[in-house]
Coordinates of C-alpha atoms in Angstrom, one line a residue:
X1045 CA 69.8 66.1 149.2
X1046 CA 73.3 66.6 148.6
X1047 CA 74.2 70.0 146.4
X1048 CA 75.3 67.8 143.6
X1049 CA 71.4 66.2 143.4
X1050 CA 70.1 70.1 143.4
X1051 CA 68.3 70.1 140.4
X1052 CA 68.8 73.9 140.1
X1053 CA 72.3 73.3 140.2
X1054 CA 72.3 70.4 137.6
X1055 CA 70.0 72.6 134.8
X1056 CA 72.5 75.6 135.8
X1057 CA 75.4 73.1 134.9
X1058 CA 73.8 71.5 131.9
X1059 CA 73.1 75.0 130.6
X1060 CA 77.1 76.1 130.9
X1061 CA 78.4 72.9 129.3
X1062 CA 76.0 73.6 126.4
X1063 CA 77.0 77.6 126.4
X1064 CA 80.8 76.3 126.4
X1065 CA 80.3 73.7 123.7
X1066 CA 78.8 76.4 121.5
X1067 CA 81.4 79.0 122.2
X1068 CA 83.9 76.1 121.0
X1069 CA 81.8 75.7 118.0
X1070 CA 81.9 79.4 117.4
X1071 CA 85.7 79.4 117.7
X1072 CA 86.5 76.8 115.5
X1073 CA 83.9 78.3 112.7
X1074 CA 85.8 81.3 112.8
X1075 CA 88.8 79.6 112.5
X1076 CA 87.8 77.8 109.0
X1077 CA 86.0 81.4 108.0
X1078 CA 89.6 82.8 108.5
X1079 CA 91.4 80.2 106.5
X1080 CA 88.5 80.1 103.9
X1081 CA 89.5 83.8 103.4
X1082 CA 93.1 83.4 103.1
X1083 CA 92.3 80.8 100.7
X1084 CA 89.7 82.7 98.4
X1085 CA 92.1 85.4 98.6
X1086 CA 94.6 83.2 96.9
X1087 CA 92.3 81.9 94.4
X1088 CA 91.8 85.2 93.3
X1089 CA 95.6 86.1 92.9
X1090 CA 95.9 83.0 91.1
X1091 CA 93.3 83.5 88.5
X1092 CA 94.5 87.6 88.2
X1093 CA 98.0 86.1 87.5
X1094 CA 96.7 83.5 85.2
X1095 CA 94.6 86.0 82.9
X1096 CA 97.5 88.1 82.7
X1097 CA 99.5 85.3 81.4
X1098 CA 97.1 83.7 79.3
X1099 CA 96.7 87.3 77.8
X1100 CA 99.7 86.2 75.4
X1101 CA 99.4 83.9 72.7
X1102 CA 100.7 80.5 73.5
X1103 CA 102.8 80.5 70.6
X1104 CA 104.8 83.3 71.6
X1105 CA 105.4 81.7 75.0
X1106 CA 108.5 79.8 76.0
X1107 CA 108.2 76.7 77.5
X1108 CA 109.0 78.1 80.9
X1109 CA 106.1 80.2 80.8
X1110 CA 103.7 77.9 79.8
X1111 CA 105.1 75.2 82.5
X1112 CA 104.1 78.1 84.9
X1113 CA 100.7 78.6 83.7
X1114 CA 100.2 75.1 84.2
X1115 CA 101.7 75.6 87.8
X1116 CA 99.6 77.9 88.5
X1117 CA 96.3 76.4 87.2
X1118 CA 97.6 73.1 89.5
X1119 CA 97.8 75.8 92.6
X1120 CA 94.1 77.1 91.8
X1121 CA 92.8 73.4 91.4
X1122 CA 94.6 72.6 94.8
X1123 CA 92.9 76.3 96.8
X1124 CA 89.4 74.8 95.4
X1125 CA 90.2 71.5 96.9
X1126 CA 91.4 73.1 100.0
X1127 CA 88.0 75.4 100.1
X1128 CA 85.8 72.3 99.6
X1129 CA 87.7 70.4 102.3
X1130 CA 86.9 73.2 104.6
X1131 CA 83.5 73.6 103.8
X1132 CA 82.7 69.8 104.8
X1133 CA 84.5 70.2 107.7
X1134 CA 82.2 73.0 109.0
X1135 CA 79.5 70.8 107.9
X1136 CA 80.7 68.0 109.8
X1137 CA 81.0 70.0 113.2
X1138 CA 77.8 71.1 113.1
X1139 CA 76.5 67.8 112.6
X1140 CA 78.4 66.9 115.4
X1141 CA 77.4 69.8 117.4
X1142 CA 73.9 68.6 117.0
X1143 CA 74.6 65.1 117.9
X1144 CA 76.2 66.2 121.5
X1145 CA 72.8 68.3 122.0
X1146 CA 71.1 65.6 121.7
X1147 CA 73.1 63.8 123.7
X1148 CA 73.0 66.2 126.4
X1149 CA 68.8 66.4 126.2
X1150 CA 68.8 62.9 126.8
X1151 CA 71.7 63.1 129.7
X1152 CA 69.2 65.6 131.4
X1153 CA 65.7 63.8 130.4
X1154 CA 67.3 60.4 132.0
X1155 CA 67.9 62.6 135.1
X1156 CA 64.5 63.8 135.3
X1157 CA 65.3 67.5 134.5
X1158 CA 63.3 69.9 132.3
X1159 CA 64.9 71.4 128.8
X1160 CA 64.4 74.8 129.9
X1161 CA 67.4 76.2 128.5
X1162 CA 66.8 80.3 129.5

């Protein structure tokens, strides 16, 4: 029996593949969370700016000021959409990770190895 067929080595290899996949997912999640924080901060600043602008009665504002309020509101909506898409991306990645784990376990079982991950 060659080294490539050694059950302990195969078990260790499967374990390392699973750990690598988990680390890649974790890195990706951290990047998404960082972007989420940036967007959250941007949304907060836009809300504050909009509140300040809306404190003035509309009839006292110039067309340019009213137009600027609309731009701020539109940007806020874009930020919300981006945040929503990040949440969807994160969920998609988690589902893909679960599928990859199932595939790895199926590959192990098909080779006759146990699922002892410890």
